[in-house]
Amino acid sequence: MSNLDQIAKLSGFSKATVSRVLNHSPHVSQATRDTIMKIMEELDYVPNGNAISLSKGQTEQIGMVTEGINEVMLPFLNSFVETASQHGYQTIIYTSGGDPAKELQAFEDMRRKRVDALVISTCVNDQALLGTFCKYGPIVSWQRMERPEIQSVAMNQYDGYMLGLEHVIKQGYTRIANAFGRPTSMNTSGRIQAYQDIARKYALPVNPDWSPTGIYSIRQGEQLVRELLLNPGERPNAILCANDLVAAGVLNEARRMGVKVPEELAVVGFDNTELAHTLGITSIYNPIAAQAQNAFLLILSRLKGTEPEQQELEFQLVKRATT
Amino acid sequence: MSNLDQIAKLSGFSKATVSRVLNHSPHVSQATRDTIMKIMEELDYVPNGNAISLSKGQTEQIGMVTEGINEVMLPFLNSFVETASQHGYQTIIYTSGGDPAKELQAFEDMRRKRVDALVISTCVNDQALLGTFCKYGPIVSWQRMERPEIQSVAMNQYDGYMLGLEHVIKQGYTRIANAFGRPTSMNTSGRIQAYQDIARKYALPVNPDWSPTGIYSIRQGEQLVRELLLNPGERPNAILCANDLVAAGVLNEARRMGVKVPEELAVVGFDNTELAHTLGITSIYNPIAAQAQNAFLLILSRLKGTEPEQQELEFQLVKRATT
DNA sequence: TTGAAAGCGTTACCAA
DNA sequence: TTGGTAACGCTTTCAA
């Protein structure tokens, strides 16, 4: 493997000049540039990325921290990787599997200069602790954060959830159950707030058993339906879900139990993924890919010290066969 | 930010000794180690990852090359990231979006020493070209490869597909259609071979229109069903699909058209993802997560020069409501 | 426009 | 067990 030193020696110029050619500096004569380029080609030269990173103090790599990769965050991940790559940045995946120590590894890696910045989705560590890492580089969160030092590209879940609530009420459903997600997240508290507000506004029957938290998966959705429908006492006639996976589980199990959807039970998903399309589930469109783009752009502006250019985003309700 | 030099000066020892403490060398007295460790803690010292990578000539990062991240490769990605992380390796995502130039970027990055190795799934560049990069580091493929220099953790698709074929035939279906995947992949040719063999064995009716290639997505599955069932002439009564996404599309559209599944049409998916479980689609279990583990272990053995420890894997048919 | 030399922060070899 | 010092391969500042 050839290096910059060899190119310099062979061409008769200094390392500095060769470096200038590499970095497209205008202060190199065309003749010199040509000579050096030719030799680079002959030797099949490629610059060593580690040396550049060490010298510059930047890696052009961004870490994405998450508990695990699932279908809901797929568009986020894809869009982020794509946008980053368009700007010459790479994305490193850090999955914690819910282990705080493992998650912290990603933040340590920013201190170690392995990544220039971090984008986080679901985090299990204390936010105050994570906030202390902000001095080592930009941290942007997909979820809404309590700590102001960690910027967020989250959208106001209150508005999105309200869209779903108003929709089912307009369709005549009143006994509304909610499968909420992570209990500690601000996304969830926004949704809970929306539900409370609308329950008060329309004087809906409220049953504490109808609003469990910590429901994320298909299986949990299936389980939830069994509990809600087999319980003695009044049944809900609409279920709003934390995401489309849960909605799929709910729909599936309800049908298996012989419950008619949407006649006896309305089901609303969230995120409007392909799954919702396939199964014909009414869902709330959440512009996730655009949020990922915003996340990268936010990081880039912090890295370059420029003004961030963000796009305005909004939720939309996509009505299908389950309501 | 403190560095190794400062630790050395403050402790009164040399950089070499400090480095030994960092790398848990046995040739350091306990007293020295304690002294140095204490100072490191006081200064909140962390080693610079780039400097280590440059010096060692290794980054402990592995690139994953793919056209895009979708539901089918999710378990592969998750399992790979997890396994790699257990061994102290990070995973960098390279998505090409089908652009050969972009895909090549990943391979260039291995030359540049940004990644120590590559794991590839679907590749759009010429395999002979990709093979030339083997001299820069290990390359392991998820798909079966024509080039022997690129190792593969693929399983013999012939066997897996045969499982599905024998199953539908045993259930009495004879007019079998196939939604094959990427036409140029060896995975697909293995499946085609299985179909041809079984068609001959049981003297099945073969219709060229019944075996299209290049079908990967839900939408394509929906489209395919329309073509197959609306065409004049004989209809197939079973469709084996390239993956569960396609099967979901097929099932969905068939039902929408009023075709009874499994009475009038059998549907078989591939990979046995959560989607197949949710929709009750018969599918062929493909131990994808274990393949990803094998892929990493193969890379690690090449990197360390040790003997690879691989686990034996096999397909299984999971019968559900669509056959 | 070009060059010399001092970083960047480690590791690894050879002596002591 | 420890230290001195040359790598590792590039960027950047200061002079010329």
Short mmCIF file of C-alpha atoms in Angstrom, two decimals, chain A:
data_model
loop_
_atom_site.label_atom_id
_atom_site.label_comp_id
_atom_site.label_asym_id
_atom_site.label_seq_id
_atom_site.Cartn_x
_atom_site.Cartn_y
_atom_site.Cartn_z
CA MET A 1 0.00 0.00 0.00
CA SER A 2 1.39 3.35 -1.03
CA ASN A 3 1.21 6.41 1.14
CA LEU A 4 1.41 10.13 0.79
CA ASP A 5 5.12 10.16 1.54
CA GLN A 6 5.91 7.90 -1.40
CA ILE A 7 3.83 10.01 -3.74
CA ALA A 8 5.77 13.06 -2.57
CA LYS A 9 9.16 11.43 -3.08
CA LEU A 10 8.32 10.02 -6.50
CA SER A 11 6.82 13.23 -7.75
CA GLY A 12 9.64 15.37 -6.41
CA PHE A 13 7.22 17.57 -4.47
CA SER A 14 6.62 17.80 -0.75
CA LYS A 15 3.98 16.02 1.28
CA ALA A 16 2.30 19.38 1.81
CA THR A 17 1.78 19.85 -1.90
CA VAL A 18 0.50 16.34 -2.37
CA SER A 19 -1.92 16.97 0.47
CA ARG A 20 -3.08 20.12 -1.26
CA VAL A 21 -3.83 18.17 -4.41
CA LEU A 22 -5.80 15.67 -2.36
CA ASN A 23 -7.85 18.42 -0.77
CA HIS A 24 -8.42 20.38 -3.95
CA SER A 25 -6.57 23.41 -2.73
CA PRO A 26 -6.50 26.20 -5.31
CA HIS A 27 -2.87 26.98 -4.47
CA VAL A 28 -1.36 24.32 -6.70
CA SER A 29 -0.29 24.87 -10.29
CA GLN A 30 -2.07 22.78 -12.88
CA ALA A 31 1.18 21.19 -14.02
CA THR A 32 2.06 20.10 -10.50
CA ARG A 33 -1.42 18.77 -9.95
CA ASP A 34 -1.29 16.72 -13.12
CA THR A 35 2.09 15.24 -12.28
CA ILE A 36 1.02 14.24 -8.83
CA MET A 37 -2.35 12.89 -9.93
CA LYS A 38 -0.66 10.74 -12.52
CA ILE A 39 1.63 9.17 -9.97
CA MET A 40 -1.26 8.57 -7.62
CA GLU A 41 -3.08 6.68 -10.31
CA GLU A 42 -0.04 4.63 -11.18
CA LEU A 43 0.47 3.58 -7.60
CA ASP A 44 -3.25 3.05 -7.12
CA TYR A 45 -3.03 5.35 -4.14
CA VAL A 46 -5.82 5.75 -1.62
CA PRO A 47 -5.61 8.00 1.44
CA ASN A 48 -5.81 6.31 4.82
CA GLY A 49 -9.05 7.24 6.50
CA ASN A 50 -7.75 6.80 10.04
CA ALA A 51 -4.84 9.12 9.46
CA ILE A 52 -7.20 11.76 8.13
CA SER A 53 -9.55 11.33 11.06
CA LEU A 54 -6.73 11.58 13.56
CA SER A 55 -5.25 14.61 11.97
CA LYS A 56 -8.53 16.44 11.48
CA GLY A 57 -10.01 15.36 14.78
CA GLN A 58 -13.17 14.28 12.99
CA THR A 59 -14.35 10.95 11.64
CA GLU A 60 -17.35 11.94 9.55
CA GLN A 61 -19.18 9.13 11.26
CA ILE A 62 -22.41 9.47 13.20
CA GLY A 63 -23.70 6.97 15.70
CA MET A 64 -27.33 5.92 15.81
CA VAL A 65 -28.33 4.72 19.25
CA THR A 66 -31.38 2.53 19.71
CA GLU A 67 -32.65 -0.35 21.75
CA GLY A 68 -33.07 -2.50 18.69
CA ILE A 69 -34.02 -2.06 15.09
CA ASN A 70 -37.64 -2.77 14.34
CA GLU A 71 -40.08 -2.11 11.58
CA VAL A 72 -41.20 1.21 12.97
CA MET A 73 -37.78 2.78 12.94
CA LEU A 74 -36.83 1.31 9.59
CA PRO A 75 -37.84 4.39 7.58
CA PHE A 76 -36.01 6.55 10.10
CA LEU A 77 -32.85 4.52 9.82
CA ASN A 78 -33.00 4.28 6.04
CA SER A 79 -33.62 7.95 5.59
CA PHE A 80 -30.92 8.94 8.03
CA VAL A 81 -28.30 6.69 6.47
CA GLU A 82 -29.23 7.98 3.04
CA THR A 83 -29.14 11.66 3.96
CA ALA A 84 -25.90 11.28 5.87
CA SER A 85 -24.25 9.47 3.01
CA GLN A 86 -25.24 12.25 0.63
CA HIS A 87 -23.19 14.57 2.80
CA GLY A 88 -20.26 12.21 3.08
CA TYR A 89 -21.14 10.90 6.52
CA GLN A 90 -21.40 7.30 7.59
CA THR A 91 -23.78 5.83 10.12
CA ILE A 92 -22.76 3.43 12.86
CA ILE A 93 -25.44 1.38 14.58
CA TYR A 94 -25.42 1.01 18.34
CA THR A 95 -28.08 -1.30 19.72
CA SER A 96 -28.35 -1.56 23.47
CA GLY A 97 -30.97 -4.26 23.80
CA GLY A 98 -32.15 -2.29 26.79
CA ASP A 99 -28.82 -2.54 28.63
CA PRO A 100 -27.83 0.89 29.99
CA ALA A 101 -24.12 0.00 30.08
CA LYS A 102 -24.15 -1.02 26.45
CA GLU A 103 -26.02 2.09 25.51
CA LEU A 104 -23.47 4.23 27.30
CA GLN A 105 -20.79 2.70 25.10
CA ALA A 106 -22.08 4.79 22.21
CA PHE A 107 -21.73 7.97 24.21
CA GLU A 108 -18.24 6.99 25.30
CA ASP A 109 -17.40 6.47 21.66
CA MET A 110 -18.17 10.10 21.00
CA ARG A 111 -15.70 11.09 23.70
CA ARG A 112 -13.17 8.82 22.07
CA LYS A 113 -13.70 10.62 18.80
CA ARG A 114 -14.95 7.57 17.02
CA VAL A 115 -18.13 9.35 16.06
CA ASP A 116 -18.65 13.06 15.56
CA ALA A 117 -22.24 13.08 16.72
CA LEU A 118 -25.10 10.89 17.92
CA VAL A 119 -28.71 10.48 16.97
CA ILE A 120 -30.79 8.65 19.55
CA SER A 121 -34.24 7.13 19.49
CA THR A 122 -35.23 5.14 22.54
CA CYS A 123 -32.78 5.50 25.41
CA VAL A 124 -32.71 3.59 28.66
CA ASN A 125 -30.16 5.69 30.55
CA ASP A 126 -31.00 8.64 32.70
CA GLN A 127 -31.41 11.69 30.50
CA ALA A 128 -29.42 13.87 32.88
CA LEU A 129 -26.48 11.51 32.48
CA LEU A 130 -26.77 11.48 28.72
CA GLY A 131 -26.96 15.25 28.72
CA THR A 132 -23.46 15.46 30.18
CA PHE A 133 -22.11 14.07 26.91
CA CYS A 134 -23.34 17.06 24.95
CA LYS A 135 -20.02 18.78 25.44
CA TYR A 136 -18.32 16.13 23.33
CA GLY A 137 -20.51 16.61 20.28
CA PRO A 138 -24.03 17.17 18.96
CA ILE A 139 -26.73 14.83 20.20
CA VAL A 140 -30.10 14.87 18.49
CA SER A 141 -33.07 12.80 19.56
CA TRP A 142 -35.93 11.37 17.60
CA GLN A 143 -38.08 11.24 20.70
CA ARG A 144 -39.04 14.33 22.59
CA MET A 145 -36.63 15.01 25.45
CA GLU A 146 -37.04 16.51 28.86
CA ARG A 147 -33.54 17.90 28.85
CA PRO A 148 -33.25 21.04 26.76
CA GLU A 149 -29.56 20.39 26.01
CA ILE A 150 -30.49 17.44 23.83
CA GLN A 151 -32.20 18.72 20.72
CA SER A 152 -35.13 16.82 19.30
CA VAL A 153 -36.81 16.41 15.93
CA ALA A 154 -39.91 14.89 17.50
CA MET A 155 -43.25 16.15 16.40
CA ASN A 156 -45.93 17.01 18.86
CA GLN A 157 -47.61 13.67 19.45
CA TYR A 158 -50.53 15.43 21.04
CA ASP A 159 -51.66 16.71 17.65
CA GLY A 160 -51.19 13.40 15.88
CA TYR A 161 -53.02 11.40 18.50
CA MET A 162 -55.80 13.95 18.58
CA LEU A 163 -56.32 13.32 14.87
CA GLY A 164 -57.01 9.66 15.60
CA LEU A 165 -59.24 10.39 18.57
CA GLU A 166 -61.39 12.94 16.74
CA HIS A 167 -61.71 10.50 13.87
CA VAL A 168 -63.08 7.57 15.86
CA ILE A 169 -65.41 9.84 17.79
CA LYS A 170 -66.75 11.26 14.57
CA GLN A 171 -67.39 7.68 13.45
CA GLY A 172 -69.51 7.19 16.54
CA TYR A 173 -67.17 5.21 18.79
CA THR A 174 -67.11 6.37 22.39
CA ARG A 175 -65.62 3.61 24.51
CA ILE A 176 -62.02 4.23 23.58
CA ALA A 177 -59.05 2.14 24.70
CA ASN A 178 -55.42 3.16 24.23
CA ALA A 179 -52.39 0.97 23.83
CA PHE A 180 -49.72 3.43 24.86
CA GLY A 181 -45.99 2.94 24.32
CA ARG A 182 -43.05 3.58 26.60
CA PRO A 183 -44.51 4.98 29.81
CA THR A 184 -41.60 7.32 30.55
CA SER A 185 -41.38 8.93 27.13
CA MET A 186 -42.69 12.37 26.42
CA ASN A 187 -44.27 11.02 23.26
CA THR A 188 -46.51 8.89 25.42
CA SER A 189 -47.32 11.65 27.85
CA GLY A 190 -48.35 13.84 24.92
CA ARG A 191 -50.73 11.16 23.73
CA ILE A 192 -52.08 10.56 27.19
CA GLN A 193 -52.76 14.27 27.52
CA ALA A 194 -54.64 14.27 24.23
CA TYR A 195 -56.79 11.39 25.40
CA GLN A 196 -57.54 13.04 28.72
CA ASP A 197 -58.47 16.29 27.05
CA ILE A 198 -60.79 14.66 24.58
CA ALA A 199 -62.36 12.40 27.19
CA ARG A 200 -63.25 15.48 29.16
CA LYS A 201 -64.44 17.40 26.13
CA TYR A 202 -66.84 14.66 25.00
CA ALA A 203 -67.50 13.22 28.45
CA LEU A 204 -66.33 9.77 27.34
CA PRO A 205 -66.45 6.80 29.68
CA VAL A 206 -62.96 6.36 31.12
CA ASN A 207 -61.76 3.03 32.42
CA PRO A 208 -58.23 2.79 33.82
CA ASP A 209 -57.87 -0.75 32.42
CA TRP A 210 -58.38 0.61 28.94
CA SER A 211 -55.13 2.56 28.83
CA PRO A 212 -52.15 0.31 29.48
CA THR A 213 -48.62 1.48 28.67
CA GLY A 214 -45.55 -0.39 27.49
CA ILE A 215 -47.27 -1.97 24.47
CA TYR A 216 -45.02 -2.06 21.40
CA SER A 217 -45.22 -5.42 19.63
CA ILE A 218 -47.59 -7.59 17.65
CA ARG A 219 -47.72 -10.16 20.41
CA GLN A 220 -48.49 -7.55 23.02
CA GLY A 221 -51.28 -6.28 20.80
CA GLU A 222 -52.76 -9.76 20.60
CA GLN A 223 -52.48 -10.19 24.34
CA LEU A 224 -54.11 -6.84 24.99
CA VAL A 225 -57.19 -7.67 22.93
CA ARG A 226 -57.72 -10.86 24.86
CA GLU A 227 -57.58 -8.97 28.13
CA LEU A 228 -59.84 -6.16 27.00
CA LEU A 229 -62.51 -8.31 25.39
CA LEU A 230 -62.61 -11.19 27.83
CA ASN A 231 -62.80 -9.01 30.91
CA PRO A 232 -66.19 -8.93 32.55
CA GLY A 233 -67.82 -5.54 32.39
CA GLU A 234 -68.08 -3.14 29.52
CA ARG A 235 -65.93 -3.63 26.44
CA PRO A 236 -64.25 -0.80 24.59
CA ASN A 237 -65.36 -0.39 20.99
CA ALA A 238 -62.25 1.34 19.69
CA ILE A 239 -58.55 0.78 20.27
CA LEU A 240 -55.92 3.35 19.38
CA CYS A 241 -52.48 1.75 19.19
CA ALA A 242 -48.94 2.92 19.85
CA ASN A 243 -47.87 1.80 16.38
CA ASP A 244 -48.96 -0.30 13.43
CA LEU A 245 -47.37 -3.45 14.79
CA VAL A 246 -49.62 -3.32 17.82
CA ALA A 247 -52.60 -2.52 15.63
CA ALA A 248 -51.82 -5.55 13.48
CA GLY A 249 -51.77 -7.76 16.54
CA VAL A 250 -55.00 -6.27 17.81
CA LEU A 251 -56.77 -6.68 14.49
CA ASN A 252 -55.52 -10.20 14.03
CA GLU A 253 -56.55 -11.44 17.42
CA ALA A 254 -59.90 -9.66 17.39
CA ARG A 255 -60.79 -11.37 14.12
CA ARG A 256 -59.61 -14.69 15.46
CA MET A 257 -61.99 -14.18 18.38
CA GLY A 258 -64.84 -13.52 15.99
CA VAL A 259 -65.12 -9.82 16.78
CA LYS A 260 -66.23 -7.80 13.77
CA VAL A 261 -63.93 -4.97 12.74
CA PRO A 262 -64.92 -2.18 12.32
CA GLU A 263 -68.55 -2.89 13.25
CA GLU A 264 -67.89 -3.97 16.82
CA LEU A 265 -64.38 -2.66 17.22
CA ALA A 266 -62.42 0.12 15.57
CA VAL A 267 -58.64 -0.20 15.31
CA VAL A 268 -56.26 2.69 14.64
CA GLY A 269 -52.53 2.31 14.15
CA PHE A 270 -49.76 4.84 14.17
CA ASP A 271 -46.96 5.61 11.67
CA ASN A 272 -48.81 4.43 8.56
CA THR A 273 -46.22 1.79 7.64
CA GLU A 274 -46.49 -0.71 4.79
CA LEU A 275 -48.04 -3.07 7.28
CA ALA A 276 -51.00 -0.74 7.80
CA HIS A 277 -51.45 -0.54 4.05
CA THR A 278 -51.31 -4.31 3.64
CA LEU A 279 -53.74 -5.08 6.40
CA GLY A 280 -55.99 -2.15 5.61
CA ILE A 281 -55.57 -0.57 9.03
CA THR A 282 -56.51 3.06 9.56
CA SER A 283 -53.35 4.76 10.70
CA ILE A 284 -51.84 8.12 11.45
CA TYR A 285 -49.20 9.12 8.98
CA ASN A 286 -46.09 10.21 10.76
CA PRO A 287 -43.49 11.73 8.41
CA ILE A 288 -40.69 9.65 9.87
CA ALA A 289 -38.31 9.81 6.94
CA ALA A 290 -38.50 13.58 6.95
CA GLN A 291 -37.80 13.63 10.68
CA ALA A 292 -34.65 11.61 10.07
CA GLN A 293 -33.60 14.14 7.46
CA ASN A 294 -34.20 16.93 9.93
CA ALA A 295 -32.15 15.06 12.49
CA PHE A 296 -29.16 14.82 10.20
CA LEU A 297 -29.47 18.41 9.04
CA LEU A 298 -29.57 19.53 12.64
CA ILE A 299 -26.42 17.59 13.42
CA LEU A 300 -24.67 18.88 10.34
CA SER A 301 -25.43 22.48 11.18
CA ARG A 302 -24.06 22.00 14.68
CA LEU A 303 -20.94 20.35 13.29
CA LYS A 304 -20.36 23.08 10.73
CA GLY A 305 -21.56 25.94 12.87
CA THR A 306 -24.17 26.99 10.31
CA GLU A 307 -27.86 27.73 10.62
CA PRO A 308 -30.02 24.59 10.50
CA GLU A 309 -32.50 24.31 7.66
CA GLN A 310 -35.49 22.34 8.86
CA GLN A 311 -38.64 21.36 7.06
CA GLU A 312 -42.05 21.80 8.66
CA LEU A 313 -43.85 18.51 9.19
CA GLU A 314 -47.35 17.43 10.01
CA PHE A 315 -49.42 14.37 10.80
CA GLN A 316 -52.24 13.07 8.62
CA LEU A 317 -54.94 10.51 9.18
CA VAL A 318 -55.20 7.72 6.61
CA LYS A 319 -58.59 6.10 6.82
CA ARG A 320 -58.85 2.44 5.89
CA ALA A 321 -61.09 -0.53 6.61
CA THR A 322 -60.69 -0.76 10.38
CA THR A 323 -62.69 2.35 11.32
#
